[in-house]
Coordinates of C-alpha atoms in Angstrom, one line a residue:
X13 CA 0.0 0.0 0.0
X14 CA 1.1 3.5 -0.4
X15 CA 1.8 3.8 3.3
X16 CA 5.1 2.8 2.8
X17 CA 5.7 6.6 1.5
X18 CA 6.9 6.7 4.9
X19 CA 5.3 9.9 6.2
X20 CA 3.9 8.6 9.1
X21 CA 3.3 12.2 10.6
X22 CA 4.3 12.6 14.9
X23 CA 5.0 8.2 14.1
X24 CA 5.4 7.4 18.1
X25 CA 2.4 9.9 19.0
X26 CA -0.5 8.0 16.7
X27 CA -3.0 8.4 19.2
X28 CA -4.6 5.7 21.0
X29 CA -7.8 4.0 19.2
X30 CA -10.3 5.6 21.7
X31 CA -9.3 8.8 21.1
X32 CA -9.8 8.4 17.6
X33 CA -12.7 7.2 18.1
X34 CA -13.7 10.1 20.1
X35 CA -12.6 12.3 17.4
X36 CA -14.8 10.1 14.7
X37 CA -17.7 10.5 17.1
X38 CA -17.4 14.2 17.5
X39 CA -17.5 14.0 13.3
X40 CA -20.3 12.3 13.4
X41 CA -22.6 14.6 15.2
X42 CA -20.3 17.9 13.4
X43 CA -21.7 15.9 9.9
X44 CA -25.3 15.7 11.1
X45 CA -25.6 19.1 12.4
X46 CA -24.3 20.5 9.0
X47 CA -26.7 18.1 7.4
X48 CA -29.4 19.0 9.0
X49 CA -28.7 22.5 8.9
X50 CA -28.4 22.6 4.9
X51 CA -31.8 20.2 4.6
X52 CA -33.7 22.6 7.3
X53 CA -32.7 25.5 4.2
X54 CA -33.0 23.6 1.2
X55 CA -29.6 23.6 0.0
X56 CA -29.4 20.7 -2.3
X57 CA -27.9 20.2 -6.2
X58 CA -30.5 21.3 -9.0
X59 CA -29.8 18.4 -10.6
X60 CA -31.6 16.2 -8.4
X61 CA -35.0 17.5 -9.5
X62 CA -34.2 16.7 -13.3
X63 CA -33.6 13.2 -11.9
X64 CA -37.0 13.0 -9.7
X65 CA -38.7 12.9 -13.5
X66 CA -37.3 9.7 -14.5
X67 CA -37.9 8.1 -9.8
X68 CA -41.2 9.2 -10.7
X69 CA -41.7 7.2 -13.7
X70 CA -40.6 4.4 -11.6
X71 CA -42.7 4.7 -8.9
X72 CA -45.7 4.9 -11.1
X73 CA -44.9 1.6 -13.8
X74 CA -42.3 -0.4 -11.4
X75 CA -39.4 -0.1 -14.5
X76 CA -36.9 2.5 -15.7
X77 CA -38.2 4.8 -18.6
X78 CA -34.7 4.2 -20.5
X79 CA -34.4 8.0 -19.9
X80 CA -31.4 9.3 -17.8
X81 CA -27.6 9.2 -17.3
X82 CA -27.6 7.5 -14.0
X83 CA -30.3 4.8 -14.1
X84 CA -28.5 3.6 -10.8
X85 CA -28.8 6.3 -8.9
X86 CA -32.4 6.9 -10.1
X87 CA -33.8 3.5 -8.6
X88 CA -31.8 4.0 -5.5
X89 CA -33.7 7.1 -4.8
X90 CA -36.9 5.3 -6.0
X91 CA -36.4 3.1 -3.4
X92 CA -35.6 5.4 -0.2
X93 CA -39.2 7.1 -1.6
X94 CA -41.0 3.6 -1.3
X95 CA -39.1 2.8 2.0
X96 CA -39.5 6.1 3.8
X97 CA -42.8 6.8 2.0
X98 CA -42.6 10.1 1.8
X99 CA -42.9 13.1 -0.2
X100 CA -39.8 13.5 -2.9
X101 CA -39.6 17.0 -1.9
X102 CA -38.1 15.8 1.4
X103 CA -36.6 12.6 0.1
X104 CA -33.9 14.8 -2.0
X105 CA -32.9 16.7 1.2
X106 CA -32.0 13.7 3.4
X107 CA -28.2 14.5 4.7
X108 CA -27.1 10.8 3.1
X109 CA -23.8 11.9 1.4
X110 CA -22.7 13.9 4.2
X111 CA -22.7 10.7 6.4
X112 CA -21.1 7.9 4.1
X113 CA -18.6 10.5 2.0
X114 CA -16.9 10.9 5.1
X115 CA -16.5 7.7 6.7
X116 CA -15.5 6.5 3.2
X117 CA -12.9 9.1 2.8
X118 CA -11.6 8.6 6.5
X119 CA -11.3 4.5 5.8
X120 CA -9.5 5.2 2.3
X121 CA -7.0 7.5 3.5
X122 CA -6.6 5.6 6.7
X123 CA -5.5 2.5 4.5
X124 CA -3.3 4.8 1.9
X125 CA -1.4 6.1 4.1
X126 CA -1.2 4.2 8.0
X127 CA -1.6 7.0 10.0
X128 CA -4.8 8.4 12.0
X129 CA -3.8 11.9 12.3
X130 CA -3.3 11.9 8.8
X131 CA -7.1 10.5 8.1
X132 CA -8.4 12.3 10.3
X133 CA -7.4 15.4 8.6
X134 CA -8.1 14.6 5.0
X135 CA -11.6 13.9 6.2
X136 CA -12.2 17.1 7.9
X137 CA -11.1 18.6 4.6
X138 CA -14.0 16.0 2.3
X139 CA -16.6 17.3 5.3
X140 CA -16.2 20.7 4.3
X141 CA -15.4 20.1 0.3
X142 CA -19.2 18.1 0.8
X143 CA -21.0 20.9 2.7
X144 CA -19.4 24.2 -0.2
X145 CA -21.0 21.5 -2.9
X146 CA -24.0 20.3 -1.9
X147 CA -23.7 16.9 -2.6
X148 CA -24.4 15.9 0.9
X149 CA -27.9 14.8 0.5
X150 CA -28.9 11.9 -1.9
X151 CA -27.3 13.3 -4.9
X152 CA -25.6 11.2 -7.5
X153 CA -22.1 12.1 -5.6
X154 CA -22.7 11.0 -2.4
X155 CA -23.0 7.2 -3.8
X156 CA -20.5 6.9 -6.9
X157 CA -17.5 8.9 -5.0
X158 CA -17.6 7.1 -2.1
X159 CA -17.7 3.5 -4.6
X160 CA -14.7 5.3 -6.8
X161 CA -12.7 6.1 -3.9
X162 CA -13.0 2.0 -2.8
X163 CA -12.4 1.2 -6.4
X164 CA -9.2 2.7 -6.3
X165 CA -8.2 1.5 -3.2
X166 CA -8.8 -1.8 -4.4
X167 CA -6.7 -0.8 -7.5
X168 CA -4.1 0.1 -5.7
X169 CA -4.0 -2.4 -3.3
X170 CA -3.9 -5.4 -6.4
X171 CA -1.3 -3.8 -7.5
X172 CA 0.5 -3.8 -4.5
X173 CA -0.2 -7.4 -3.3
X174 CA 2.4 -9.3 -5.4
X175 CA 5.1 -8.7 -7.2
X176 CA 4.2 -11.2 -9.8
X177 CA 0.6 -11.1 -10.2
X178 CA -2.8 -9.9 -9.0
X179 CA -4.6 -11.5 -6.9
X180 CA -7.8 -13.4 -8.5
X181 CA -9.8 -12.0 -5.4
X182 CA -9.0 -8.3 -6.0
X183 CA -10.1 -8.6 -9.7
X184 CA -13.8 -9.9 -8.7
X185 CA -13.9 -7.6 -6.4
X186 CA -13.1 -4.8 -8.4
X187 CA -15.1 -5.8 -11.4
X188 CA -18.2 -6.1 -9.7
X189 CA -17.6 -2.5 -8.5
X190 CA -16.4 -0.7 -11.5
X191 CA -19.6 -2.6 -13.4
X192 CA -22.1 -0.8 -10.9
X193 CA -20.0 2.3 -10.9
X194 CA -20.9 4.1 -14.6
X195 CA -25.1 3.2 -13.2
X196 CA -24.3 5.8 -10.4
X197 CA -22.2 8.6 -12.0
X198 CA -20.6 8.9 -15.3
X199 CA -17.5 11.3 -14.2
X200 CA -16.0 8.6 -11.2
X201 CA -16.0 5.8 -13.7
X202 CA -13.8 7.9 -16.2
X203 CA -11.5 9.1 -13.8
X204 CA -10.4 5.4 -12.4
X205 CA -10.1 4.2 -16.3
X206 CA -7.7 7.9 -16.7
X207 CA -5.5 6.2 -13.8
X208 CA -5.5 2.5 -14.6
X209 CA -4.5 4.0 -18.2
X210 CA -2.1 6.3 -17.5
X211 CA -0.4 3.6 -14.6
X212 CA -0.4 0.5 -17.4
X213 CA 1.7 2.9 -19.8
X214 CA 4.2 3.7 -17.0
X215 CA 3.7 0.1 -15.7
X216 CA 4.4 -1.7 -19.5
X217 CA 7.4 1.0 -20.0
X218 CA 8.8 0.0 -16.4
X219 CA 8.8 -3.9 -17.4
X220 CA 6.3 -4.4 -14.0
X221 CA 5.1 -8.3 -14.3
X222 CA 1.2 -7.2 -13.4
X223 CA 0.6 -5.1 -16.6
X224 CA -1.3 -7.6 -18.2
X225 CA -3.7 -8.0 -15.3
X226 CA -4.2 -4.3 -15.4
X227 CA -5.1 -4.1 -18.9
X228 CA -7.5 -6.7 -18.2
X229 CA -9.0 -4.3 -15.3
X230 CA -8.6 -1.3 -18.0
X231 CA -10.4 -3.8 -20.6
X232 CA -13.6 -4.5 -17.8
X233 CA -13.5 -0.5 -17.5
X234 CA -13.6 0.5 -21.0
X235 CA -16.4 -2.3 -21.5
X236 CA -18.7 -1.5 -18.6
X237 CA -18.3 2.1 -19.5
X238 CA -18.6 2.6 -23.1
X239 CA -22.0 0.3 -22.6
X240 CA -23.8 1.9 -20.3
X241 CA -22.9 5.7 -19.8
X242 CA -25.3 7.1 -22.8
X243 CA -23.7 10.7 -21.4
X244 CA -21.0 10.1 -24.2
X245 CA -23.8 9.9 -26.9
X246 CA -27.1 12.2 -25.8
X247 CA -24.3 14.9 -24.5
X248 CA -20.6 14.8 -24.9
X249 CA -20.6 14.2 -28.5
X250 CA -23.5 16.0 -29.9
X251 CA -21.8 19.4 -27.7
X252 CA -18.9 18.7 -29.2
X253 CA -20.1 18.5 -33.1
X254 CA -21.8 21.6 -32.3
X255 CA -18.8 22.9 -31.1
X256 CA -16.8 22.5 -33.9
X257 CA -19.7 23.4 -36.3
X258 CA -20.4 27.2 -34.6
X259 CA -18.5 29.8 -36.6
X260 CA -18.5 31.8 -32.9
X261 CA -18.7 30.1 -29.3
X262 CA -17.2 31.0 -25.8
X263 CA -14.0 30.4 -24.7
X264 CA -14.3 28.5 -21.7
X265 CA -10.1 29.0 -21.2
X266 CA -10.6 32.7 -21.8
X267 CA -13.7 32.3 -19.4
X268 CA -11.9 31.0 -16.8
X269 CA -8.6 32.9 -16.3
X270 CA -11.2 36.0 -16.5
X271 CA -12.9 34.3 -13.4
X272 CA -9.4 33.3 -11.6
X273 CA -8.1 37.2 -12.5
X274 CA -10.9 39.1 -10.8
X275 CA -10.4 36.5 -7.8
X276 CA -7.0 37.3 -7.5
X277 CA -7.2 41.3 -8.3
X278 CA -10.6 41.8 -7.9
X279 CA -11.1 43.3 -11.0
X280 CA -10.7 42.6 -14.3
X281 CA -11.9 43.3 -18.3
X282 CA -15.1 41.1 -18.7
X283 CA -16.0 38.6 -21.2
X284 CA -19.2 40.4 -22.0
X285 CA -20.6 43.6 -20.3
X286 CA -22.9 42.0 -17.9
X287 CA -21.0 39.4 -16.5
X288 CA -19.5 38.9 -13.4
X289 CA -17.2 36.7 -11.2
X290 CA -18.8 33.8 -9.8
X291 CA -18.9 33.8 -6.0
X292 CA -18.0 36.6 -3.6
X293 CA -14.8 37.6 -4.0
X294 CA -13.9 36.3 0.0
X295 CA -15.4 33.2 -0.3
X296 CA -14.1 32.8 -4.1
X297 CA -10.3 34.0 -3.0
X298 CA -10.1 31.6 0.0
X299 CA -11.1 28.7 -2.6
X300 CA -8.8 29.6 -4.6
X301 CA -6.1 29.8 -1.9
X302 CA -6.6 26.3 -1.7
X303 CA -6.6 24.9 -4.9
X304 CA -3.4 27.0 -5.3
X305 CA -1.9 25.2 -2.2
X306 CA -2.8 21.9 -3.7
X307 CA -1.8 23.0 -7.5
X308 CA 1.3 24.7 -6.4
X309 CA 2.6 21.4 -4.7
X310 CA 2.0 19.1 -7.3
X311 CA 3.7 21.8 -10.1
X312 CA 6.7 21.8 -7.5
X313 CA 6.9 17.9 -8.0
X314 CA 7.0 17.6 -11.4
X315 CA 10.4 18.0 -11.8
X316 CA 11.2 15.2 -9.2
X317 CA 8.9 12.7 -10.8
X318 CA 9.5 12.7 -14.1
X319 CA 13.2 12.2 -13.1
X320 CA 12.3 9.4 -11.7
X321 CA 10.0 7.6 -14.1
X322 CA 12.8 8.5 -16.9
X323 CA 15.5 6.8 -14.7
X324 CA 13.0 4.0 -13.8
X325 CA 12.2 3.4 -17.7
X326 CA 15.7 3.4 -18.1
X327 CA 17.1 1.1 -15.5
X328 CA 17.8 -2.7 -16.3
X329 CA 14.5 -3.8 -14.2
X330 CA 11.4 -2.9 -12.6
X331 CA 12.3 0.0 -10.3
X332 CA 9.7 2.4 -10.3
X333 CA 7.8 2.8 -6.5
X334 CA 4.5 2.3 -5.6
X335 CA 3.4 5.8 -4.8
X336 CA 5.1 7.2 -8.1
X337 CA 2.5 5.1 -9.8
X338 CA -0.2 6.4 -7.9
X339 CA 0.7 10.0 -7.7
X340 CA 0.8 10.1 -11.5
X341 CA -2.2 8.3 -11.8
X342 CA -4.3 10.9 -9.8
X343 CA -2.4 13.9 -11.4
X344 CA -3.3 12.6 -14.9
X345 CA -7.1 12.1 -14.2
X346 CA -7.3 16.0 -12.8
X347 CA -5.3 16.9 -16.5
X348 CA -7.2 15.1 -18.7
X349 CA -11.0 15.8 -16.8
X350 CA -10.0 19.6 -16.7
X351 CA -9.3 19.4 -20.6
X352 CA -12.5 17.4 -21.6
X353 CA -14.3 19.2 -19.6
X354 CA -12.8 22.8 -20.9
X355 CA -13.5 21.8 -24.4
X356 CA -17.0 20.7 -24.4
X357 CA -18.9 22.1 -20.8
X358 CA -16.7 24.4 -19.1
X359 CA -13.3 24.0 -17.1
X360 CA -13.8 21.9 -14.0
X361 CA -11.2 20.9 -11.7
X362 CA -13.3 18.5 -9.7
X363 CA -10.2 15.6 -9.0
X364 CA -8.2 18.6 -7.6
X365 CA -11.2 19.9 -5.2
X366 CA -12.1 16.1 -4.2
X367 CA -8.8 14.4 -4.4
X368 CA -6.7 17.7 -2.6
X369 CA -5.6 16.3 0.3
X370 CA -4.0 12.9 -1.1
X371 CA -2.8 14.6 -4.2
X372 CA -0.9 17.0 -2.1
X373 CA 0.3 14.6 0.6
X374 CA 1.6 12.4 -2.9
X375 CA 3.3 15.3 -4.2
X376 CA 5.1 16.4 -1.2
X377 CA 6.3 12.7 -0.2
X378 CA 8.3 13.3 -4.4
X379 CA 9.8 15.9 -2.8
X380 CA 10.9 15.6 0.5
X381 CA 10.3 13.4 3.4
X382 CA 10.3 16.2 6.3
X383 CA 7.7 15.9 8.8
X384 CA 7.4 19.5 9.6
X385 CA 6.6 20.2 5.9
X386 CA 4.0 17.5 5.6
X387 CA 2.5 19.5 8.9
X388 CA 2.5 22.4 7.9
X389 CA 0.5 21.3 4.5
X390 CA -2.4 19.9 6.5
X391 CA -2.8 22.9 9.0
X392 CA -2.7 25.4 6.2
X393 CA -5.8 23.1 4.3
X394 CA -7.5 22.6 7.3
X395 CA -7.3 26.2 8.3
X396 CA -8.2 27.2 5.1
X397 CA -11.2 24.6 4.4
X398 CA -12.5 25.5 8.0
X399 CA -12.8 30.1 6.9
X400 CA -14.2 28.6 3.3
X401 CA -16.8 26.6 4.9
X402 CA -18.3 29.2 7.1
X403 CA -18.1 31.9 4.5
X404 CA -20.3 29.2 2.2
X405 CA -23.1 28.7 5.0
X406 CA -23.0 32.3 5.3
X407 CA -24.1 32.3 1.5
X408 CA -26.7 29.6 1.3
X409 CA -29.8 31.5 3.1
X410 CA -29.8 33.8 0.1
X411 CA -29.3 31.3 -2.5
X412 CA -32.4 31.9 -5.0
X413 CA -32.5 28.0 -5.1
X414 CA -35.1 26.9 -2.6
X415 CA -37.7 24.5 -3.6
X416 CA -40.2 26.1 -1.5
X417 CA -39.5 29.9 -2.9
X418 CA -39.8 28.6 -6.8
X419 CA -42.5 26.0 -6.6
X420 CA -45.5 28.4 -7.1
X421 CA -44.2 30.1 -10.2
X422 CA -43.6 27.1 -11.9
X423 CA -47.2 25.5 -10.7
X424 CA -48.5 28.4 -12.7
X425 CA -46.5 28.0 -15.3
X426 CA -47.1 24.5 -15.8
X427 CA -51.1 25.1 -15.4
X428 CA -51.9 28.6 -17.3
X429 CA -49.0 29.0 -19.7
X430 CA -50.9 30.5 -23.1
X431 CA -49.6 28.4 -25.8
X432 CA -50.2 25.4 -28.5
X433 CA -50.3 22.3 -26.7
X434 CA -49.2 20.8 -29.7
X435 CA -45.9 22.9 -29.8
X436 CA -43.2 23.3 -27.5
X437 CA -43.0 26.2 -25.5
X438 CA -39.4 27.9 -24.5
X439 CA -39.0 29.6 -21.3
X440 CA -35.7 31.9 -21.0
X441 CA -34.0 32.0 -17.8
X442 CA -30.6 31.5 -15.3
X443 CA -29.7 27.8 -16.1
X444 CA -30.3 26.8 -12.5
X445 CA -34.0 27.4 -12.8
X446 CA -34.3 24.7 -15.5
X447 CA -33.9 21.6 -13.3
X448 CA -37.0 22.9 -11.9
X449 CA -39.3 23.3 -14.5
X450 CA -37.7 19.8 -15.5
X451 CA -39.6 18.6 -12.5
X452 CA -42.4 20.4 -11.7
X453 CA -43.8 21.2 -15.8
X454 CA -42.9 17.8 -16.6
X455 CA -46.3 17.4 -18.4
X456 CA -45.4 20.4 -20.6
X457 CA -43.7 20.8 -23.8
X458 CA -41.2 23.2 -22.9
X459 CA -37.6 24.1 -24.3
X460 CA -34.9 26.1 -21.8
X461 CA -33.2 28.9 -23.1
X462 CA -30.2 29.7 -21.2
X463 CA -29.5 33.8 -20.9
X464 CA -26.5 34.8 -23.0
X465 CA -24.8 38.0 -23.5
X466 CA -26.9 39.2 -26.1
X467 CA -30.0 37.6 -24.0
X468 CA -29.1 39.6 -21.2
X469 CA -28.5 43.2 -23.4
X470 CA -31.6 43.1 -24.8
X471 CA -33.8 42.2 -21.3
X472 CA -32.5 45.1 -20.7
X473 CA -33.1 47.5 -23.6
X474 CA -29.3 47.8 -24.5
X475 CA -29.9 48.2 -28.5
X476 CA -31.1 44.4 -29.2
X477 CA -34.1 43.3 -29.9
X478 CA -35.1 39.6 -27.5
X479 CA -38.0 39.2 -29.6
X480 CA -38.2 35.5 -31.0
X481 CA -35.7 34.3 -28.6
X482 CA -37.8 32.6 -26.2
X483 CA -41.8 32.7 -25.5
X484 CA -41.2 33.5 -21.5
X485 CA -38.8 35.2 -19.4
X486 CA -38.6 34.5 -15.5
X487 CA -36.7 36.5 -13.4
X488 CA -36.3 37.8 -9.8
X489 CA -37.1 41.4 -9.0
X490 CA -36.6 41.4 -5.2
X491 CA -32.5 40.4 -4.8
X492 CA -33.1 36.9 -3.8
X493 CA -31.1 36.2 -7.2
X494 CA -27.4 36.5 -6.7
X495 CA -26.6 35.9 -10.0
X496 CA -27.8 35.1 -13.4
X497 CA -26.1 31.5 -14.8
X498 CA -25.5 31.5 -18.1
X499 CA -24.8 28.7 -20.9
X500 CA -21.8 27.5 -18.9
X501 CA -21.2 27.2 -15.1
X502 CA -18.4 29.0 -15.2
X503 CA -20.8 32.1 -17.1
X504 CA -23.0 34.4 -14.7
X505 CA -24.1 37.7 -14.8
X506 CA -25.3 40.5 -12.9
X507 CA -28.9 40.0 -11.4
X508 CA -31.3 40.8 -13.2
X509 CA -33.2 43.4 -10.2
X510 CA -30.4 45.7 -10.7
X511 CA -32.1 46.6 -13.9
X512 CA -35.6 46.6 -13.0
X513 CA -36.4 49.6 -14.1
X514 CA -35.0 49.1 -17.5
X515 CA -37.2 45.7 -17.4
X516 CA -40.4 47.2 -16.8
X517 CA -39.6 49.8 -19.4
X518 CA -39.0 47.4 -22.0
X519 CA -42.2 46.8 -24.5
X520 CA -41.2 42.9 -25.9
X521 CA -41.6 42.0 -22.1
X522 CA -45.7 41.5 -20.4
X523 CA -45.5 40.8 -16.7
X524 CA -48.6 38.1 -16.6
X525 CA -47.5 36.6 -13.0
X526 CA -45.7 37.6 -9.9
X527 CA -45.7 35.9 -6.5
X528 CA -43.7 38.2 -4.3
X529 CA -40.6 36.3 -5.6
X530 CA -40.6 35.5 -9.2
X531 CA -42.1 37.6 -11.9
X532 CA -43.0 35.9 -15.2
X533 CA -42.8 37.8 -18.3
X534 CA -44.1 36.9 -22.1
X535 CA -41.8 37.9 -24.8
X536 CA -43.6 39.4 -27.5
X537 CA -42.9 41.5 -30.3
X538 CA -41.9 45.2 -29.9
X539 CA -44.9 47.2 -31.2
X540 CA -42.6 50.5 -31.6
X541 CA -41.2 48.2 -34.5
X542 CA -43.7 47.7 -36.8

């Protein structure tokens, strides 16, 4: 196992198992009083009512619709509805992930790298990581991370068990797991079949004797994944076609050093003339403090490991270590998921958020084997992760993101709408709202239009005309809206109240519903033009 990197932090002071414990018990009830807290406000991923569409379809037949990305997932929530028999509305804010992600991360790192302390800190990190990103309820994440993060150590731990061969027993284990894995989540799946990859390269280079029982393990991957994620065929591909077909589209590189600029500066030459940074700029700059730490600690190795795997390629026999293996492994999945990502959705550094602490503990046992510096990392990411947590709950009472808040206006949507029934109807709004209408107007033909730049101008009255763009435009008038998403996560723009008068001015847009928090406008033709 990788805990023969030999960093066994304060060795001779490991704490005694009661006090550890202790300290497990006291995260315990620290993870349940978070999770509570965020189900008590609603704070949940939009993407779970999306997914309630296809749990309801199930509930009411007893079979998948053959809709959906994670068909696994979907039936598991199915069946905590029929279990618990209640309503889905309070089904999707259980705090599930926020108990197992934990534990999970806790027994993982515990096993990586032999020393409590050391566990005990990456999985005060994963608690706050879970709370900023609201995957601690019964979203998709709270099951496949948890089952990638066993995967690997199962990986790992084959590879580790013989210098000859893997064991039989590892490789039923782990195929029964990477089979269910890509029913769950798609993104977990690609990452462990990234590392297997990237380690059977090194691995055949290095002359290391298990390489053909990893590309067995890379073959069940590939296999499992290419046949059941339909995320590479109803998404990936069709974005990227239309990608490469637009004569114009956003830079999602450009996007995001814009976005890491104003963090650092806190200003900066926009993209387009409404938009703005995402987050506040405190909670956004501590964030970024710690995916700097991380980053800055794997650049630093770079140079020490390539040395290595060039001198272990070169050497007469097998001679590359254990952890190498690993390290690279882990640092190849964050390059290659930022770069897919970046080119099709937008930049995402999702390994490097979830992955931080054992990235960084890999990269710094490259470098040096100092105790003190291996310290002083954790205490910096725990201090850090412990400011950017509380600035985050500090931010989720005002989210415009509550079931509870956007449930009326989309009742009436779905109900009094004026249009054919035998047409679709587009509704133009922040991205987030979508998932929503998803849920609640499922009975209704209805496309989303996601506000764009030019969108945005010509809501509010900036020469452009929004006439023919959509059929209905909902927005928030009373500063419950924090920001307007955009096409891409990483695009947002100012709220749309701080142009209300410029709204009600405008003559393509007929307020025909308000509820005290959003107002529902129909997009019609500017009469001033005819």
């Amino acid at each position: 196992m990788v805990r023969d990197l030999d960093i066994r932090i304060l060795a001779g002071e490991e704490m005694r198992r009661a006090t550890a414990l202790k300290i497990l018990c006291v995260l315990t009830f620290i993870s349940t009083a978070i999770g509570a807290f965020l189900a008590q406000n609603e704070v949940i991923s939009e993407f779970i009512w999306s997914t309630l569409v296809y749990s309801d379809h199930i509930m009411e037949t007893g079979h998948l619709s053959g809709d959906g990305n994670n068909p696994g997932y979907i039936v598991i929530l199915s069946i905590f509805r029929l279990i618990l028999g209640v309503s889905p509305e309070l089904v999707v804010v259980l705090p599930i992930g926020i108990l197992i992600g934990p534990f999970i991360y806790y027994a993982v790192t515990r096993s990586l790298f032999g020393t409590k302390l050391v566990a005990l800190a990456c999985t005060f990190y994963i608690l706050t990581h879970i709370t900023e990103t609201a995957w601690h309820s019964v979203f998709a994440y709270a099951w496949a991370r948890p089952l990638y993060l066993l995967c690997l150590v199962i990986l790992i731990s084959g590879l580790a068990s013989s210098q000859n061969r893997i064991d039989n027993r590892y490789l039923y284990l782990f195929g029964i797991m990477v089979a269910a894995l890509p029913w769950l989540h798609y993104t977990p799946e690609a990452w462990l079949i990234l590392f297997a990859g990237t380690v059977l390269i090194i691995g055949y280079l290095d002359g290391q004797p298990w390489t053909e029982y990893l590309a067995l393990g890379f073959v069940i991957m590939m296999s499992a994944y290419i046949g059941s994620t339909r995320i590479i065929y109803d998404t990936f591909l069709p974005s990227l076609f239309a990608m490469v077909e637009q004569e114009t589209h956003s830079n999602p590189v450009q996007i995001f050093i814009v976005q890491i600029m104003s963090m650092i500066v806190g200003e900066t030459s926009a993209v387009s003339k409404y938009q703005v940074a995402a987050g506040s700029p405190i909670y956004s700059r501590v964030r970024l403090a710690i995916n700097v730490l991380i980053a800055g600690v794997i650049l630093l190795s770079a140079p020490f490991v390539i040395k290595r795997i060039i001198a272990g390629i070169r050497a007469s026999k097998p001679s590359i270590e254990l952890p190498t293996y690993v390290y690279v492994g882990l640092v190849s999945t964050l390059f290659f998921h930022a770069l897919v990502y970046g080119i099709v959705f937008s930049l995402s550094t999702q390994p490097l958020i979830f992955l931080g602490p054992i990235l960084g503990l890999l990269a710094l046992d490259q470098i040096t084997k100092r105790k003190k510096v291996f310290v002083g990392f954790l205490v910096f990411l725990i201090v850090l992760s412990a400011v950017s947590v509380i600035l985050r709950l500090g931010q989720f009472d005002i989210y415009y993101r509550r079931y509870s808040l956007i449930e009326p206006g989309v009742r009436w949507f779905s109900v009094y709408a004026q249009h054919d029934p035998y047409q679709d109807i587009s509704v133009m709004s922040s991205s987030h709202l979508f998932y929503y209408f998803n849920y609640i107007a499922s009975p209704e033909n209805f496309q989303s239009v996601s506000i764009n730049a030019d969108h945005y101008a010509a809501l509010v009255g900036d020469n452009k005309s929004v006439s023919g763009s959509a059929d209905y435009m909902v927005a928030d008038m009373r500063s419950k809206e924090v920001v307007v998403q955009g096409e891409h996560l990483n695009i947002q723009y100012e709220p749309l109240n701080t142009h209300h008068a410029e709204i009600q001015a405008n003559t393509e847009l007929q307020k025909v519903y308000s509820d005290g928090m959003s107002d529902y406008y129909r997009i019609e033709e500017n009469q001033t033009s005819k």
